[in-house]
């Protein structure tokens, strides 16, 4: 069977395509815009050709396939396009059929059919008393210039320039357009501000139209006579309810085929039966669905004051969720793609501060519903209650990939069509304001979480850190100052991208009292920082007293056997002076080490060594294991240097807290190794055992002699 070539971009074109697709009739649909392609159904029986075509391009397309007929299903007001299609068909001798939607009313009939310069009084019957008919957009604009009050345009973006050129007060204009980035840009280029642009896809219920007319305080609604499919009745009903005058542009064309007649003609040309009562009933059902989808499912708006729950029609478009990073919160740091995603949404979620930010940017439309919520599971629950929303935007501060709640959105909507739009993170913006590079900085967050600042600042020469506010800045700088790290240079950014933005530099002592309010970010630069990859501090580094200490060579091997991770939670049982604890704490900058020691003198030494080495993640725990471990966080690693006869109980408690824990034990006495081997055998634990004896040199006159240290057993499992 030969194919059909459809020039569409309208609901009629989509309806015809869906009808042919169900009957497995191959066809091509031409649409002018990417949005027109987006809303089309895709299958094996339809090809979509996107892009504007001139007459030669139309001729080439008609000759490129086995087409039996061209159907012109373009908008009734797209007279230039229809003329080009007819001329191209004539040039290549291709049959042409015009498919035209029904008119919404007798265009321009009755008492309302008057010249726009003639005021219409309330003497007419019903809604006609509030309708002014005109022949063109220019005629409508000329009439409206003589009137006062806001104007709500539903005629699309192509003729917006006609109104902006003729209306001397552009602030009176509000326009509803498709949610396409190019369309929104076109409106902005014509001087329309964000608050004047409502970017949404129809159909629109009477209630939605009422809400938008109220929100814009419109005295006039400008529309074309778009017929039932184009939502004319719902516009008329809304205007009548509110007493808003409609300015209606007459249809330039009336000749064409309705759906049943069109199918009859197509059936003749394709040699198949398409027309009949069934086809007409299906067309009417689809057309009614296009008109009433929004009315039945209750699209909610802020202006309406409530959200109406409902079900989703079977042919409704798939739900699309956009997770949008809004950058620093000002229009200048919002990407064009992010702005388009927000403007194209029916429903917007976000924290109150973020919703306020995009509102102040002026990019929201009057008909958009906003909900103060940013937790993925709660948003999911809301959408389950109100399934009629199909285009959703969820706002995130900064960038969706940097300490963002976007991960929770991804998890909550796993398997759904979720699009993520990057934002300009505070780190990127802050670095540009200093200015400095950020690729060589360690990125940290103290926003609502603990951070091992002293460890990190000694390890990384440059740190950029997100903080909650001024109190965090004071607390962190006080910690640096108390530790004697006054060589660290501190730079603090406040309210980035806003008019009250500040960037200030100094030493920690300069930020012990911060008076600025709002959001803060910090950069810390330490020229003395060293990134040490391995354990092995000299024994002389530690304050020792009379408490036993694991010697350097044994520490190095024992800590290596622990196989630590940067975020490890370590128990050092029988910590002594805390030398092993200190080695672990220095390596685990994002983790924590609990040094468990029953000897008060040992606890004092552990505290002294932690202070001297500036290890804020080394925490002394006084008590006897395993009882002292009961209230501590779940460990990932444990080192046992002394057990006071409780080795079996300690191992059992550690494994109960975390069956996958990594444990290393040091023993010296033969009795101790015998005890450990018995415990491991009883619990069926397969361990790695190393016996090491290190020797150190000492000077005797002109000679160096090696002195052996006690042999030590290192057991790992």
XYZ file of C-alpha atoms in Angstrom:
717
model
C 0.000 0.000 0.000
C 1.264 3.489 -0.862
C 1.964 6.044 1.860
C 0.347 9.275 3.066
C 2.248 12.538 3.553
C 0.750 14.730 6.289
C 1.646 18.358 6.989
C 0.715 18.599 10.674
C 1.838 20.279 13.872
C -1.797 20.361 15.055
C -4.038 18.102 17.130
C -5.833 17.150 13.879
C -2.543 15.984 12.393
C -1.751 13.930 15.503
C -5.258 12.415 15.512
C -5.006 11.383 11.841
C -1.528 9.931 12.405
C -2.714 7.862 15.382
C -5.692 6.596 13.367
C -3.492 5.517 10.439
C -0.932 3.991 12.786
C -3.559 1.742 14.421
C -4.482 0.472 10.932
C -0.805 -0.097 10.024
C -0.837 2.440 7.200
C 2.602 3.935 6.659
C 2.796 7.698 6.600
C 5.104 10.677 7.154
C 4.184 13.656 9.323
C 5.903 17.020 8.777
C 6.165 19.333 11.783
C 7.952 22.671 11.918
C 9.396 22.596 15.450
C 11.186 20.228 17.809
C 8.237 20.576 20.173
C 5.900 19.431 17.421
C 8.047 16.317 17.060
C 8.174 15.765 20.811
C 4.384 15.463 21.199
C 3.973 13.052 18.257
C 3.501 9.327 18.796
C 6.441 7.336 17.401
C 6.029 3.860 15.892
C 7.137 1.699 13.012
C 4.405 3.049 10.765
C 5.133 6.755 11.093
C 8.150 8.850 10.195
C 8.545 12.360 11.619
C 10.101 15.096 9.503
C 11.004 18.074 11.690
C 11.926 21.479 10.285
C 10.435 24.309 8.262
C 10.166 23.674 4.508
C 9.986 26.065 1.609
C 8.231 25.126 -1.650
C 11.270 23.448 -3.331
C 11.911 21.407 -0.172
C 8.246 20.345 -0.098
C 8.446 19.281 -3.738
C 11.585 17.241 -3.058
C 9.988 15.530 -0.071
C 6.844 14.655 -2.031
C 8.972 13.012 -4.726
C 11.245 11.175 -2.297
C 8.716 8.541 -1.199
C 5.910 6.402 -2.505
C 3.205 8.901 -1.515
C -0.325 8.566 -2.847
C -1.695 11.812 -1.416
C -0.800 14.881 0.658
C -3.035 15.815 3.594
C -2.805 19.426 4.743
C -3.649 19.314 8.463
C -1.902 22.560 9.343
C -3.477 25.208 11.532
C -6.453 26.994 9.918
C -4.642 30.303 10.442
C -1.417 29.079 8.788
C -2.595 30.345 5.397
C 0.914 30.897 4.013
C 1.931 27.307 4.798
C -1.241 25.896 3.230
C -0.657 28.003 0.116
C 2.901 26.623 -0.175
C 1.689 23.021 0.250
C -0.940 23.496 -2.472
C 1.616 25.039 -4.850
C 4.124 22.227 -4.246
C 1.426 19.584 -4.859
C 0.467 21.292 -8.106
C 4.108 21.420 -9.228
C 4.672 17.658 -8.775
C 1.092 16.641 -9.676
C 0.351 15.246 -6.204
C -3.284 14.896 -4.967
C -4.068 17.408 -2.190
C -6.653 17.096 0.608
C -7.362 19.822 3.158
C -8.304 18.534 6.612
C -9.841 21.408 8.584
C -11.114 21.466 12.141
C -14.680 22.460 12.899
C -15.273 26.075 13.852
C -16.080 26.769 17.473
C -19.041 29.004 16.562
C -20.433 30.891 13.576
C -17.420 33.069 13.104
C -18.394 36.717 13.296
C -22.137 36.161 13.214
C -24.803 37.950 15.187
C -24.669 41.225 17.090
C -21.088 40.736 18.085
C -19.991 40.928 14.448
C -19.010 44.581 14.511
C -16.012 46.628 13.526
C -13.582 46.747 16.424
C -13.591 50.516 16.497
C -17.258 50.370 17.447
C -17.712 49.803 21.185
C -19.962 46.857 21.941
C -22.614 47.482 24.534
C -24.294 44.949 26.728
C -27.393 44.799 24.587
C -26.489 41.542 22.900
C -27.602 38.110 24.002
C -25.405 36.019 26.295
C -21.675 35.907 25.684
C -21.972 37.726 22.344
C -22.252 41.030 24.192
C -18.618 40.591 25.313
C -17.068 39.495 21.994
C -15.330 41.706 19.488
C -14.595 40.099 16.099
C -11.608 41.248 14.043
C -10.018 40.125 10.800
C -6.335 40.050 11.836
C -3.907 40.349 14.718
C -3.026 43.861 13.586
C -6.692 44.858 13.734
C -6.953 43.350 17.231
C -3.877 45.263 18.422
C -5.166 48.529 16.964
C -8.451 48.071 18.818
C -6.775 47.143 22.125
C -4.519 50.190 22.000
C -7.672 52.314 22.351
C -8.799 50.347 25.433
C -7.432 50.112 28.978
C -6.698 47.000 31.010
C -4.436 43.935 30.842
C -4.469 41.708 27.764
C -4.154 37.911 27.816
C -2.929 36.631 24.437
C -3.597 33.027 23.373
C -2.664 33.542 19.730
C 0.884 32.145 19.930
C 4.328 33.659 19.608
C 4.436 34.170 15.825
C 2.191 37.218 15.930
C 3.392 38.558 19.283
C 5.471 41.201 17.494
C 2.244 42.662 16.075
C 1.019 43.416 19.603
C 4.371 44.577 21.060
C 4.758 47.004 18.155
C 1.264 48.501 18.509
C 0.607 48.414 22.276
C 2.443 51.364 23.842
C 2.265 49.893 27.370
C 3.963 46.471 27.020
C 3.335 45.715 30.698
C -0.350 45.175 29.811
C 0.510 42.092 27.732
C 0.519 38.504 28.996
C 0.966 35.587 26.605
C 0.404 31.832 26.744
C 2.780 29.887 24.513
C 4.121 26.353 24.100
C 6.898 25.349 26.560
C 9.686 25.470 23.995
C 13.024 27.135 24.760
C 13.094 28.792 21.334
C 9.565 30.164 21.779
C 10.367 31.547 25.232
C 13.540 33.152 23.857
C 11.512 34.695 21.036
C 9.099 36.208 23.567
C 11.946 37.601 25.654
C 13.578 39.105 22.569
C 10.337 41.022 21.995
C 10.613 42.559 25.464
C 8.336 40.228 27.411
C 9.445 39.615 31.002
C 9.271 36.199 32.622
C 6.167 37.050 34.638
C 4.371 37.916 31.374
C 5.077 34.539 29.758
C 3.011 31.451 30.533
C 4.722 28.492 28.837
C 2.365 25.516 28.931
C 0.916 22.843 26.684
C -2.850 22.515 26.400
C -5.574 21.493 26.416
C -6.813 23.997 29.005
C -9.990 23.553 30.979
C -12.439 26.356 31.695
C -11.146 26.378 35.284
C -7.549 26.773 34.105
C -8.513 29.655 31.834
C -10.445 31.311 34.676
C -7.422 30.978 36.980
C -5.037 32.492 34.447
C -7.337 35.385 33.624
C -7.632 36.102 37.334
C -3.885 35.824 37.902
C -3.086 38.245 35.075
C -5.993 40.557 35.990
C -6.953 40.466 32.322
C -9.666 42.712 30.941
C -9.275 41.205 27.430
C -8.681 37.697 26.108
C -7.345 37.563 22.542
C -7.910 34.318 20.641
C -8.359 32.909 17.205
C -11.535 31.051 16.269
C -9.724 27.780 16.903
C -12.747 25.547 17.137
C -13.512 22.874 19.679
C -10.145 21.147 19.286
C -8.336 24.406 19.894
C -10.187 24.979 23.155
C -12.336 27.891 22.006
C -15.428 26.905 24.056
C -13.392 26.729 27.281
C -11.952 30.202 26.633
C -15.390 31.606 25.925
C -16.862 30.073 29.092
C -14.030 31.439 31.238
C -14.331 34.929 29.774
C -18.094 34.883 30.252
C -17.741 33.872 33.917
C -15.394 36.768 34.669
C -16.894 39.400 32.369
C -13.680 39.538 30.326
C -14.076 40.806 26.762
C -12.926 38.379 24.061
C -11.210 39.728 20.968
C -11.589 36.955 18.369
C -9.668 36.825 15.086
C -11.878 35.389 12.334
C -10.831 32.276 10.478
C -9.278 33.139 7.108
C -10.316 29.821 5.598
C -13.458 27.671 5.774
C -13.124 25.180 2.882
C -11.958 21.717 3.886
C -12.916 18.174 4.827
C -14.030 16.956 8.209
C -12.612 13.705 9.582
C -15.215 11.348 8.129
C -15.062 12.921 4.673
C -11.264 12.914 4.744
C -11.140 9.205 5.568
C -13.563 8.480 2.735
C -11.278 10.233 0.243
C -8.128 8.563 1.668
C -9.785 5.140 1.458
C -10.522 5.665 -2.229
C -6.926 6.716 -2.982
C -5.309 3.935 -0.935
C -7.730 1.226 -1.997
C -8.990 0.363 1.478
C -12.030 0.993 3.668
C -11.359 3.768 6.210
C -14.563 5.757 6.590
C -17.744 4.780 8.391
C -19.564 5.256 11.673
C -16.773 3.594 13.668
C -14.198 6.043 12.312
C -16.406 9.039 13.036
C -17.118 7.845 16.572
C -13.406 7.352 17.192
C -12.629 10.810 15.860
C -15.284 12.398 18.030
C -14.002 10.532 21.093
C -10.421 11.644 20.444
C -11.534 15.208 19.775
C -13.575 15.275 22.979
C -10.584 13.914 24.890
C -8.406 16.700 23.520
C -10.974 19.271 24.678
C -11.925 17.910 28.051
C -8.740 16.232 29.264
C -7.792 19.146 31.463
C -11.335 19.784 32.663
C -11.848 16.167 33.723
C -8.453 15.835 35.376
C -8.417 19.209 37.107
C -5.109 20.928 36.388
C -4.554 23.047 39.501
C -3.143 26.547 39.826
C -2.205 28.876 42.635
C -4.772 31.354 41.392
C -7.497 28.758 41.660
C -6.535 28.298 45.297
C -6.701 24.519 45.326
C -5.424 21.378 43.631
C -7.951 18.908 42.249
C -7.153 15.228 42.175
C -8.099 13.042 39.232
C -7.096 10.276 36.917
C -4.988 10.422 33.796
C -6.546 9.814 30.418
C -5.220 6.772 28.569
C -3.794 8.916 25.783
C -2.170 11.469 28.090
C 1.538 12.122 27.452
C 4.025 10.244 29.619
C 4.994 12.006 32.823
C 8.240 13.934 32.527
C 10.167 14.977 35.626
C 12.923 17.599 35.515
C 15.370 17.860 38.407
C 16.771 21.363 37.979
C 19.835 22.948 39.548
C 19.089 26.669 39.823
C 22.652 27.757 40.538
C 23.241 30.475 43.110
C 19.632 31.609 43.015
C 19.844 34.577 40.671
C 18.767 34.761 37.029
C 22.351 35.406 35.921
C 23.485 31.972 37.165
C 20.550 29.994 35.735
C 21.288 28.122 32.504
C 18.964 28.529 29.528
C 18.074 24.820 29.607
C 17.231 25.023 33.309
C 15.036 28.086 32.722
C 13.198 26.336 29.887
C 12.604 23.252 32.055
C 11.140 25.404 34.825
C 8.999 27.467 32.462
C 7.671 24.347 30.732
C 6.482 22.705 33.959
C 2.896 22.549 35.128
C 3.951 21.841 38.729
C 7.098 22.993 40.533
C 8.501 21.552 43.766
C 11.268 23.032 45.884
C 12.319 24.447 49.215
C 10.622 27.729 50.064
C 13.842 29.693 49.489
C 14.277 28.191 46.003
C 10.670 28.812 44.974
C 11.063 32.412 46.119
C 14.298 32.719 44.121
C 12.774 31.587 40.815
C 9.751 33.774 41.486
C 12.048 36.785 41.898
C 13.820 35.844 38.658
C 10.547 36.547 36.850
C 10.506 33.279 34.893
C 7.388 31.691 36.401
C 4.052 31.785 34.652
C 0.722 32.667 36.284
C -0.728 29.192 35.722
C 2.063 27.198 37.319
C 1.371 25.406 40.592
C 4.108 25.548 43.261
C 4.520 23.153 46.196
C 7.018 23.632 49.030
C 8.638 20.189 49.116
C 12.018 18.744 48.090
C 12.107 15.213 49.578
C 11.814 12.640 46.788
C 9.502 10.220 48.605
C 7.132 13.020 49.644
C 7.035 14.404 46.101
C 6.280 10.905 44.852
C 3.383 10.634 47.318
C 2.004 14.024 46.216
C 2.096 13.044 42.551
C 0.370 9.744 43.335
C -2.496 11.782 44.808
C -2.564 14.235 41.883
C -1.636 12.155 38.804
C -2.967 14.714 36.315
C 0.314 16.623 36.360
C 2.512 15.444 33.483
C 5.337 18.016 33.428
C 7.040 18.410 36.800
C 10.106 20.430 37.821
C 11.942 19.826 41.097
C 14.297 22.619 42.110
C 17.714 22.018 43.675
C 20.161 24.650 44.860
C 23.507 24.917 43.079
C 24.302 21.936 40.876
C 22.400 18.630 40.900
C 25.693 16.694 41.124
C 27.363 18.487 44.045
C 26.075 17.789 47.584
C 22.574 17.863 46.173
C 19.274 16.219 47.032
C 19.085 15.074 43.408
C 20.250 11.592 44.424
C 17.095 11.197 46.510
C 14.992 12.212 43.510
C 16.764 9.668 41.334
C 16.120 6.922 43.875
C 12.474 7.892 44.470
C 11.670 7.942 40.734
C 13.846 5.025 39.603
C 12.689 3.786 36.208
C 10.843 7.000 35.323
C 11.665 9.619 32.733
C 13.757 11.965 34.906
C 15.905 14.654 33.282
C 18.679 16.344 35.260
C 19.673 19.915 34.447
C 23.015 21.098 35.790
C 23.354 24.363 37.667
C 26.302 26.581 38.476
C 27.560 25.301 41.829
C 28.698 27.663 44.572
C 32.224 26.238 44.247
C 32.549 27.212 40.590
C 31.088 30.662 41.130
C 33.121 31.291 44.317
C 36.390 30.293 42.628
C 35.699 32.734 39.794
C 35.113 35.567 42.263
C 38.356 35.137 44.250
C 39.692 34.339 41.563
C 41.361 30.924 41.838
C 41.249 27.490 40.277
C 39.138 24.795 41.896
C 40.353 21.653 40.158
C 43.205 21.432 42.708
C 40.972 21.952 45.753
C 39.586 19.332 48.117
C 35.807 19.813 48.136
C 34.086 19.337 51.495
C 30.706 20.066 53.035
C 30.048 21.106 56.621
C 26.441 21.906 55.740
C 24.514 19.960 58.365
C 27.342 17.454 58.902
C 30.575 17.022 60.838
C 33.908 17.444 59.087
C 37.405 16.541 60.283
C 38.733 20.005 59.654
C 42.124 19.824 61.411
C 43.063 16.576 59.670
C 41.961 17.825 56.268
C 43.613 21.239 56.470
C 46.963 19.595 57.308
C 46.589 17.186 54.408
C 45.243 19.376 51.588
C 46.865 22.705 50.571
C 43.522 24.054 49.332
C 40.026 23.252 50.593
C 36.735 24.723 49.382
C 33.963 23.980 51.833
C 30.215 24.555 51.888
C 28.935 25.669 55.297
C 25.482 26.292 56.746
C 25.979 29.913 57.784
C 27.922 32.438 59.824
C 27.990 30.222 62.933
C 29.790 27.487 61.005
C 32.387 29.977 59.820
C 32.991 31.107 63.407
C 33.181 27.546 64.760
C 35.584 26.267 62.122
C 37.875 29.293 62.332
C 37.896 29.031 66.156
C 39.000 25.399 65.782
C 41.845 26.428 63.479
C 42.885 29.269 65.778
C 42.874 27.087 68.907
C 45.028 24.486 67.124
C 47.630 27.145 66.278
C 46.992 26.885 62.545
C 47.151 30.632 62.041
C 49.187 30.217 58.861
C 45.985 29.082 57.122
C 44.508 31.753 54.860
C 40.715 31.916 55.030
C 38.470 33.326 52.293
C 34.734 33.563 52.934
C 32.040 34.220 50.321
C 28.568 35.347 51.363
C 25.316 35.634 49.364
C 27.045 34.833 46.096
C 25.427 36.298 42.942
C 23.104 38.557 44.959
C 23.509 42.356 45.214
C 24.769 41.987 48.817
C 27.521 39.534 47.752
C 30.817 39.798 49.695
C 34.155 37.968 49.434
C 36.547 38.512 52.362
C 40.013 37.077 53.139
C 42.122 36.885 56.304
C 43.465 34.535 58.985
C 41.277 32.372 61.265
C 41.296 34.994 64.050
C 39.638 37.479 61.674
C 36.490 35.336 61.489
C 35.779 34.601 65.153
C 32.847 37.022 65.019
C 30.923 37.004 61.730
C 28.045 39.473 61.322
C 27.056 38.723 57.712
C 23.784 36.893 57.171
C 22.803 34.462 54.449
C 24.591 31.619 52.681
C 28.353 31.202 53.170
C 31.186 29.266 51.546
C 34.854 29.050 52.621
C 38.266 28.448 51.081
C 41.182 27.380 53.318
C 44.771 27.514 52.022
C 47.598 25.934 54.037
C 51.073 26.235 52.477
C 52.436 23.758 55.040
C 49.966 20.956 54.239
C 51.381 17.509 53.376
C 49.491 14.648 51.789
C 51.086 11.588 53.467
C 49.974 8.300 51.936
C 51.437 5.821 54.428
C 51.690 5.345 58.208
C 55.082 5.744 59.892
C 55.423 8.666 62.313
C 58.646 8.611 64.325
C 58.398 7.266 67.858
C 59.822 10.579 69.082
C 56.698 12.318 67.694
C 54.596 10.973 70.551
C 54.342 11.942 74.195
C 54.992 8.555 75.827
C 55.103 8.689 79.641
C 55.349 5.262 81.264
C 52.638 3.632 79.172
C 53.685 0.947 76.644
C 53.706 2.020 73.004
C 53.635 0.041 69.756
C 56.937 0.793 68.023
C 57.151 2.446 64.623
C 58.018 -0.601 62.477
C 55.259 -2.704 64.055
C 52.769 0.180 63.718
C 53.516 0.526 60.014
C 52.868 -3.144 59.263
C 49.877 -3.433 61.631
C 48.126 -0.375 60.165
C 48.865 -1.638 56.642
C 47.248 -4.967 57.589
C 44.102 -3.069 58.662
C 43.484 -2.078 55.006
C 41.914 1.227 56.041
C 39.562 3.334 53.959
C 39.408 7.120 54.120
C 36.028 7.040 55.871
C 36.821 4.123 58.212
C 35.427 3.904 61.770
C 38.243 2.343 63.820
C 38.363 0.911 67.355
C 41.853 0.838 68.905
C 41.373 -1.534 71.863
C 44.004 -1.188 74.563
C 45.270 1.974 72.881
C 48.109 2.782 75.360
C 49.616 6.093 74.292
C 47.402 6.166 71.188
C 50.202 5.785 68.635
C 48.243 3.330 66.455
C 45.118 5.470 66.915
C 47.044 8.527 65.703
C 48.374 6.736 62.618
C 44.850 5.618 61.703
C 43.277 9.028 62.398
C 45.835 10.774 60.190
C 45.002 8.475 57.268
C 41.205 8.399 57.724
C 40.473 12.087 57.193
C 36.773 11.424 56.628
C 36.541 8.768 59.319
C 36.868 8.497 63.083
C 39.088 6.568 65.522
C 37.978 5.572 69.048
C 40.981 4.931 71.329
C 39.731 2.607 74.096
C 41.984 2.535 77.163
C 41.277 1.602 80.799
C 44.403 3.294 82.239
C 43.708 6.982 83.166
C 47.366 7.832 82.457
C 46.975 6.334 78.978
C 43.801 8.359 78.364
C 45.654 11.548 79.318
C 48.496 10.670 76.910
C 46.016 9.938 74.102
C 44.422 13.354 74.613
C 47.826 15.053 74.636
C 48.966 13.293 71.464
C 45.679 14.077 69.667
C 46.052 17.753 70.579
C 49.740 17.903 69.635
C 49.140 16.181 66.277
C 45.943 18.205 65.645
C 43.789 15.111 65.119
C 40.194 16.126 65.742
C 38.895 12.690 64.694
C 40.821 10.816 67.436
C 38.430 10.310 70.364
C 39.646 8.838 73.702
C 37.247 6.373 75.349
C 38.078 5.496 78.953
C 36.975 2.041 80.040
C 37.508 -1.708 79.760
C 36.614 -3.533 76.539
C 34.221 -4.946 75.543
C 31.881 -2.962 77.837
C 33.406 0.372 76.741
C 32.454 -0.381 73.098
C 28.739 -0.793 73.698
C 27.567 2.746 72.840
C 30.106 3.481 70.092
C 29.172 3.679 66.382
C 29.443 0.525 64.270
C 33.125 -0.083 63.461
C 34.580 -0.971 60.075
C 38.056 -1.814 61.467
C 39.554 -2.732 64.843
C 43.090 -2.984 66.207
C 43.581 -4.948 69.443
C 46.812 -4.169 71.232
C 45.659 -5.252 74.693
C 42.644 -7.216 75.895
C 43.060 -7.639 79.703
C 42.062 -11.287 79.319
C 38.849 -10.522 77.386
C 40.060 -11.374 73.872
C 37.243 -13.809 73.035
C 34.493 -11.472 74.275
C 36.035 -8.496 72.454
C 36.181 -10.401 69.157
C 32.590 -11.613 69.590
C 31.264 -8.093 70.268
C 33.165 -6.633 67.313
C 31.828 -9.286 64.930
C 28.303 -8.867 66.309
C 28.452 -5.122 65.609
C 29.767 -5.721 62.086
C 30.179 -9.245 60.653
C 32.407 -7.828 57.886
C 34.777 -5.984 60.227
C 38.536 -6.130 59.559
C 40.486 -6.991 62.754
C 44.241 -6.894 63.455
C 45.700 -8.215 66.752
C 49.227 -7.698 68.119
C 50.623 -10.111 70.720
C 54.075 -10.585 72.251
C 53.851 -13.417 74.818
C 53.666 -17.038 73.657
C 50.732 -17.588 75.975
C 48.858 -14.773 74.247
C 49.402 -16.174 70.759
C 48.280 -19.562 72.022
C 45.106 -18.004 73.458
C 44.335 -16.162 70.219
C 44.873 -19.279 68.098
C 42.473 -21.196 70.293
C 39.814 -18.471 70.003
C 40.162 -18.346 66.217
C 39.971 -22.127 65.887
C 36.880 -22.283 68.092
C 35.133 -19.660 65.937
C 36.396 -21.178 62.669
C 38.215 -17.990 61.676
C 40.931 -18.301 59.048
C 43.566 -15.678 59.878
C 46.821 -14.397 58.398
C 49.647 -14.576 60.979
C 53.000 -12.785 60.687
C 55.844 -12.850 63.182
C 58.220 -9.908 62.914
C 61.371 -9.000 64.768
C 62.826 -5.588 63.979
C 66.329 -4.419 64.852
C 67.557 -0.845 65.234
C 71.093 0.460 65.029
C 72.905 2.125 67.958
C 76.330 3.786 68.001
C 79.221 2.267 69.956
C 82.228 4.543 69.459
C 83.099 4.425 65.781
C 80.763 1.470 65.128
C 77.049 0.868 64.604
C 75.508 -2.173 66.268
C 72.043 -3.625 65.662
C 69.817 -4.146 68.687
C 66.872 -6.492 68.292
C 63.428 -5.567 69.612
C 60.887 -7.990 70.973
C 59.344 -10.256 68.333
C 55.674 -9.471 67.704
C 52.888 -11.611 66.226
C 50.470 -9.763 63.890
C 47.192 -11.624 63.339
C 44.804 -10.297 60.651
C 41.302 -11.472 59.675
